[in-house]
Amino acid sequence: LKQDVETAFESGLVSRDLLVFFWGEKDINFVLKFMEQSLLMCRWGFEKMDKIYYIVPSLVPPGPCLPRDAEGLGLKAVFDFGRSLTIGVFERLICQVMQSTIALKESSRAPIINGDNSRHFLTEDYEFTIERQPDFIMVSVVAATKSPIKCITRLLKMFQKVKGFLGHGFGVEPMLQVGNDFTPYEEVRAKRLEPWYIEKQ
């Protein structure tokens, strides 16, 4: 299991064999169910591998920042919590995004995950990055075949599930980039502001 341990600390991918070693075959199903339902880890189902692996975002080491502005749309959305970002929000959001991605389409592209940022693909509709900051989470929509606002709406729904693990009083206020300013999400929706809406031809 030496290679499994090295893989876990190098990439955050933990094999089922390693989890069985720590928890035992008798209790492993309970442990897996608890950790997945708590969004502490997610099964890595994006590619064929010789073993069953789970991604544990809290184990992923820091990596280089993923480019937001150098390519694609670069539309920014700030998920503001009104206080310092609670420990575990970013990691649980990553797990929720991956669970939703796999549920939408088993052949979805694998995300790129670093300790403080990640890149995801929701079917062929959206490509976006998520970046952790001290007081907020920054989402940048890199590519979209549908209105980018729908990508943010999906992420907000994912936040609702994460909210259940973070106690009373946890909330998020999304602000979307419109020109050089950031505008509340609800106002962008109500006024159908560009560039978050793609009008059908």
Coordinates of N, CA, C and O in Angstrom, one line a residue, residues 4-107:
D4 N -0.2 3.6 -2.7 CA -1.5 4.2 -2.4 C -1.4 5.3 -1.4 O -2.1 6.4 -1.6
V5 N -0.5 5.2 -0.5 CA -0.3 6.3 0.5 C 0.3 7.5 -0.2 O -0.1 8.7 0.0
E6 N 1.3 7.3 -1.1 CA 1.9 8.4 -1.8 C 0.9 9.1 -2.7 O 0.9 10.3 -2.8
T7 N 0.1 8.3 -3.4 CA -0.9 8.9 -4.3 C -1.9 9.7 -3.5 O -2.3 10.8 -3.9
A8 N -2.3 9.3 -2.3 CA -3.2 10.0 -1.5 C -2.7 11.4 -1.1 O -3.4 12.4 -1.2
F9 N -1.4 11.5 -0.7 CA -0.8 12.8 -0.3 C -0.4 13.6 -1.5 O -0.2 14.8 -1.3
E10 N -0.2 13.0 -2.6 CA 0.3 13.8 -3.8 C -0.9 14.3 -4.6 O -0.8 15.4 -5.2
S11 N -2.1 13.6 -4.6 CA -3.2 14.1 -5.4 C -4.5 14.1 -4.7 O -5.5 14.6 -5.3
G12 N -4.6 13.6 -3.5 CA -5.9 13.5 -2.8 C -6.7 12.4 -3.2 O -7.8 12.2 -2.7
L13 N -6.2 11.5 -4.1 CA -6.9 10.3 -4.5 C -6.6 9.1 -3.5 O -5.5 8.7 -3.4
V14 N -7.6 8.7 -2.8 CA -7.4 7.6 -1.8 C -8.1 6.3 -2.3 O -9.3 6.3 -2.6
S15 N -7.3 5.3 -2.3 CA -7.9 4.0 -2.8 C -8.8 3.4 -1.8 O -8.6 3.6 -0.6
R16 N -9.7 2.6 -2.3 CA -10.6 1.8 -1.3 C -9.8 0.9 -0.5 O -10.0 0.7 0.7
D17 N -8.7 0.3 -1.1 CA -7.9 -0.6 -0.4 C -7.2 0.0 0.8 O -7.1 -0.6 1.9
L18 N -6.8 1.3 0.7 CA -6.2 2.0 1.8 C -7.2 2.3 2.9 O -6.9 2.2 4.1
L19 N -8.4 2.6 2.5 CA -9.5 2.9 3.5 C -9.8 1.6 4.2 O -10.0 1.7 5.4
V20 N -9.8 0.5 3.5 CA -10.1 -0.8 4.2 C -9.0 -1.1 5.2 O -9.2 -1.6 6.3
F21 N -7.7 -0.8 4.8 CA -6.6 -1.0 5.7 C -6.8 -0.2 7.0 O -6.5 -0.7 8.1
F22 N -7.3 1.0 6.9 CA -7.4 1.9 8.1 C -8.7 1.5 8.9 O -8.7 1.5 10.2
W23 N -9.8 1.2 8.2 CA -11.1 1.0 8.9 C -11.5 -0.4 9.0 O -12.4 -0.7 9.8
G24 N -11.0 -1.3 8.2 CA -11.4 -2.7 8.3 C -12.6 -3.0 7.3 O -13.4 -2.1 7.1
E25 N -12.6 -4.2 6.8 CA -13.6 -4.5 5.8 C -15.0 -4.5 6.5 O -16.0 -4.2 5.8
K26 N -15.1 -4.8 7.7 CA -16.4 -4.8 8.4 C -17.1 -3.5 8.4 O -18.3 -3.4 8.3
D27 N -16.3 -2.4 8.6 CA -16.9 -1.1 8.8 C -16.8 -0.2 7.5 O -17.3 0.9 7.5
I28 N -16.2 -0.7 6.5 CA -15.8 0.2 5.4 C -17.1 0.8 4.7 O -17.1 1.9 4.3
N29 N -18.1 0.0 4.5 CA -19.3 0.5 3.8 C -20.0 1.6 4.6 O -20.4 2.6 4.0
F30 N -20.0 1.5 5.9 CA -20.5 2.6 6.7 C -19.7 3.9 6.6 O -20.2 5.0 6.5
V31 N -18.4 3.7 6.7 CA -17.4 4.8 6.6 C -17.6 5.5 5.2 O -17.7 6.8 5.2
L32 N -17.6 4.8 4.2 CA -17.8 5.3 2.8 C -19.1 6.1 2.7 O -19.1 7.2 2.2
K33 N -20.1 5.5 3.1 CA -21.5 6.2 3.0 C -21.5 7.5 3.8 O -22.0 8.5 3.4
F34 N -20.9 7.4 5.0 CA -20.9 8.6 5.9 C -20.1 9.7 5.3 O -20.5 10.9 5.2
M35 N -18.9 9.4 4.8 CA -18.0 10.4 4.3 C -18.6 11.0 2.9 O -18.4 12.2 2.7
E36 N -19.2 10.2 2.1 CA -19.8 10.7 0.9 C -21.0 11.5 1.1 O -21.2 12.6 0.5
Q37 N -21.9 11.1 2.0 CA -23.1 11.9 2.3 C -22.7 13.2 3.0 O -23.4 14.2 2.9
S38 N -21.6 13.2 3.8 CA -21.1 14.4 4.4 C -20.3 15.3 3.5 O -19.8 16.4 3.9
L39 N -20.1 14.9 2.3 CA -19.4 15.6 1.3 C -17.9 15.8 1.7 O -17.3 16.9 1.4
L40 N -17.4 14.8 2.4 CA -16.0 14.9 2.8 C -15.1 14.2 1.7 O -13.9 14.5 1.7
M41 N -15.7 13.4 0.9 CA -15.0 12.8 -0.2 C -16.0 12.4 -1.3 O -17.2 12.4 -1.0
C42 N -15.5 12.1 -2.4 CA -16.4 11.7 -3.6 C -15.7 10.6 -4.4 O -14.5 10.7 -4.6
R43 N -16.5 9.7 -4.8 CA -15.9 8.6 -5.7 C -15.3 9.2 -7.0 O -16.0 10.1 -7.6
W44 N -14.1 8.8 -7.3 CA -13.5 9.3 -8.6 C -13.9 8.4 -9.7 O -13.4 7.4 -10.0
G45 N -15.0 8.9 -10.4 CA -15.6 8.0 -11.5 C -15.4 8.6 -12.9 O -16.2 8.3 -13.7
F46 N -14.3 9.3 -13.1 CA -14.2 10.0 -14.4 C -13.3 9.2 -15.4 O -13.3 9.5 -16.6
E47 N -12.6 8.2 -14.9 CA -11.7 7.5 -15.8 C -11.5 6.1 -15.3 O -11.7 5.8 -14.1
K48 N -11.2 5.1 -16.2 CA -11.0 3.8 -15.7 C -9.6 3.6 -15.1 O -8.6 4.1 -15.6
M49 N -9.6 3.0 -13.9 CA -8.4 2.9 -13.1 C -8.3 1.4 -12.6 O -9.4 0.7 -12.6
D50 N -7.2 1.0 -12.2 CA -7.0 -0.4 -11.7 C -7.6 -0.6 -10.4 O -7.8 -1.8 -10.0
K51 N -7.9 0.5 -9.6 CA -8.6 0.4 -8.3 C -9.7 1.4 -8.2 O -9.8 2.2 -9.0
I52 N -10.5 1.2 -7.2 CA -11.5 2.2 -6.9 C -10.9 3.3 -6.1 O -10.3 3.0 -5.0
Y53 N -11.1 4.5 -6.5 CA -10.5 5.7 -5.8 C -11.6 6.7 -5.4 O -12.6 6.8 -6.0
Y54 N -11.3 7.4 -4.3 CA -12.1 8.5 -3.9 C -11.2 9.7 -3.8 O -10.1 9.7 -3.4
I55 N -11.8 10.9 -4.1 CA -11.1 12.1 -4.0 C -11.4 12.8 -2.6 O -12.6 12.9 -2.3
V56 N -10.4 13.1 -1.9 CA -10.6 13.8 -0.6 C -10.0 15.2 -0.8 O -8.8 15.4 -0.6
P57 N -10.8 16.2 -1.1 CA -10.3 17.6 -1.3 C -9.4 18.1 -0.3 O -8.4 18.9 -0.6
S58 N -9.6 17.8 1.0 CA -8.8 18.3 2.1 C -7.4 17.8 2.1 O -6.5 18.3 2.7
L59 N -7.2 16.7 1.3 CA -5.8 16.1 1.2 C -5.1 16.6 0.0 O -3.8 16.4 -0.1
V60 N -5.7 17.3 -0.9 CA -5.1 17.8 -2.1 C -4.1 18.9 -1.8 O -4.5 19.9 -1.2
P61 N -2.9 18.8 -2.1 CA -1.9 19.8 -1.8 C -2.1 21.1 -2.7 O -2.7 21.0 -3.7
P62 N -1.6 22.2 -2.2 CA -1.7 23.5 -3.0 C -1.0 23.3 -4.3 O 0.0 22.6 -4.5
G63 N -1.5 23.9 -5.4 CA -1.0 23.9 -6.7 C -1.0 25.2 -7.3 O -1.4 26.2 -6.7
P64 N -0.6 25.3 -8.6 CA -0.6 26.6 -9.3 C -2.0 27.1 -9.5 O -2.9 26.3 -9.7
C65 N -2.2 28.4 -9.5 CA -3.5 29.0 -9.8 C -3.9 28.7 -11.2 O -3.1 28.9 -12.1
L66 N -5.1 28.4 -11.4 CA -5.6 28.1 -12.8 C -6.0 29.4 -13.4 O -6.5 30.3 -12.8
P67 N -5.7 29.6 -14.7 CA -5.9 30.9 -15.4 C -7.4 31.1 -15.5 O -8.2 30.2 -15.8
R68 N -7.8 32.4 -15.2 CA -9.2 32.7 -15.4 C -9.4 33.7 -16.5 O -10.4 33.7 -17.2
D69 N -8.5 34.6 -16.7 CA -8.7 35.7 -17.6 C -8.0 35.5 -19.0 O -8.4 36.2 -19.9
A70 N -7.1 34.6 -19.0 CA -6.3 34.5 -20.2 C -7.0 33.7 -21.3 O -6.5 33.7 -22.4
E71 N -8.1 33.1 -21.0 CA -8.8 32.3 -22.0 C -10.3 32.4 -21.8 O -10.8 32.6 -20.7
G72 N -11.0 32.1 -22.9 CA -12.5 32.0 -22.8 C -13.2 33.2 -22.3 O -12.7 34.4 -22.4
L73 N -14.4 33.0 -21.7 CA -15.3 34.1 -21.3 C -14.7 34.9 -20.1 O -14.8 36.1 -20.1
G74 N -14.2 34.2 -19.2 CA -13.6 34.8 -18.0 C -14.7 35.6 -17.2 O -14.3 36.6 -16.5
L75 N -15.9 35.1 -17.2 CA -17.0 35.8 -16.4 C -16.9 35.4 -14.9 O -16.9 34.3 -14.6
K76 N -16.7 36.4 -14.1 CA -16.5 36.2 -12.7 C -17.8 36.3 -11.9 O -18.6 37.2 -12.1
A77 N -17.9 35.4 -10.9 CA -19.0 35.5 -9.9 C -18.3 35.3 -8.5 O -17.5 34.4 -8.3
V78 N -18.7 36.2 -7.6 CA -18.2 36.1 -6.2 C -19.3 35.6 -5.3 O -20.4 36.1 -5.3
F79 N -19.0 34.5 -4.6 CA -19.9 34.0 -3.6 C -19.4 34.5 -2.2 O -18.4 34.0 -1.7
D80 N -20.0 35.5 -1.7 CA -19.6 36.2 -0.5 C -20.4 35.7 0.7 O -21.6 35.6 0.7
F81 N -19.6 35.4 1.7 CA -20.2 34.9 3.0 C -20.4 35.9 4.1 O -20.8 35.6 5.2
G82 N -19.9 37.1 3.8 CA -20.0 38.2 4.8 C -19.1 38.0 6.0 O -19.3 38.7 7.0
R83 N -18.2 37.1 5.9 CA -17.3 36.8 7.0 C -16.2 35.9 6.5 O -16.2 35.5 5.3
S84 N -15.2 35.6 7.3 CA -14.2 34.7 6.9 C -14.8 33.3 6.4 O -15.7 32.8 7.1
L85 N -14.2 32.8 5.4 CA -14.8 31.6 4.8 C -14.7 30.4 5.8 O -13.6 30.1 6.3
T86 N -15.8 29.8 6.1 CA -15.8 28.7 7.0 C -15.0 27.5 6.5 O -15.1 27.2 5.3
I87 N -14.2 26.9 7.4 CA -13.4 25.7 7.0 C -14.3 24.6 6.5 O -15.3 24.3 7.2
G88 N -14.0 24.1 5.4 CA -14.8 23.0 4.8 C -15.8 23.3 3.7 O -16.3 22.5 3.0
V89 N -16.1 24.6 3.6 CA -17.0 25.0 2.5 C -16.5 24.7 1.1 O -17.1 24.1 0.3
F90 N -15.2 25.1 0.9 CA -14.6 24.9 -0.4 C -14.6 23.4 -0.7 O -14.9 23.0 -1.8
E91 N -14.1 22.6 0.2 CA -13.9 21.2 0.0 C -15.2 20.5 -0.3 O -15.3 19.6 -1.1
R92 N -16.2 20.9 0.5 CA -17.5 20.2 0.3 C -18.2 20.7 -1.0 O -18.9 19.9 -1.7
L93 N -18.0 21.9 -1.4 CA -18.5 22.4 -2.7 C -17.8 21.6 -3.8 O -18.5 21.2 -4.8
I94 N -16.5 21.3 -3.7 CA -15.9 20.5 -4.8 C -16.5 19.1 -4.9 O -16.8 18.6 -6.0
C95 N -16.7 18.5 -3.7 CA -17.4 17.2 -3.7 C -18.7 17.2 -4.3 O -19.1 16.4 -5.1
Q96 N -19.5 18.2 -4.0 CA -20.9 18.3 -4.5 C -20.9 18.6 -6.0 O -21.7 18.0 -6.7
V97 N -20.0 19.4 -6.5 CA -19.9 19.6 -7.9 C -19.5 18.3 -8.7 O -20.1 18.0 -9.7
M98 N -18.6 17.6 -8.1 CA -18.2 16.3 -8.8 C -19.3 15.3 -8.7 O -19.5 14.6 -9.7
Q99 N -20.0 15.2 -7.6 CA -21.1 14.3 -7.6 C -22.2 14.6 -8.6 O -22.7 13.8 -9.3
S100 N -22.5 15.9 -8.8 CA -23.4 16.4 -9.7 C -23.0 16.1 -11.2 O -23.7 15.8 -12.0
T101 N -21.7 16.4 -11.4 CA -21.1 16.2 -12.7 C -21.2 14.7 -13.2 O -21.7 14.4 -14.3
I102 N -20.9 13.8 -12.3 CA -20.9 12.4 -12.6 C -22.4 11.9 -12.8 O -22.7 11.1 -13.7
A103 N -23.3 12.5 -12.0 CA -24.7 12.1 -12.1 C -25.3 12.6 -13.4 O -26.2 11.9 -14.0
L104 N -24.8 13.7 -13.9 CA -25.3 14.3 -15.2 C -24.9 13.4 -16.4 O -25.6 13.2 -17.3
K105 N -23.6 13.0 -16.3 CA -23.1 12.2 -17.5 C -21.9 11.5 -17.0 O -20.9 12.1 -16.6
E106 N -21.9 10.2 -17.1 CA -20.8 9.4 -16.7 C -19.5 9.7 -17.4 O -18.4 9.4 -16.9
S107 N -19.6 10.1 -18.7 CA -18.4 10.3 -19.5 C -17.9 11.8 -19.4 O -17.1 12.2 -20.2

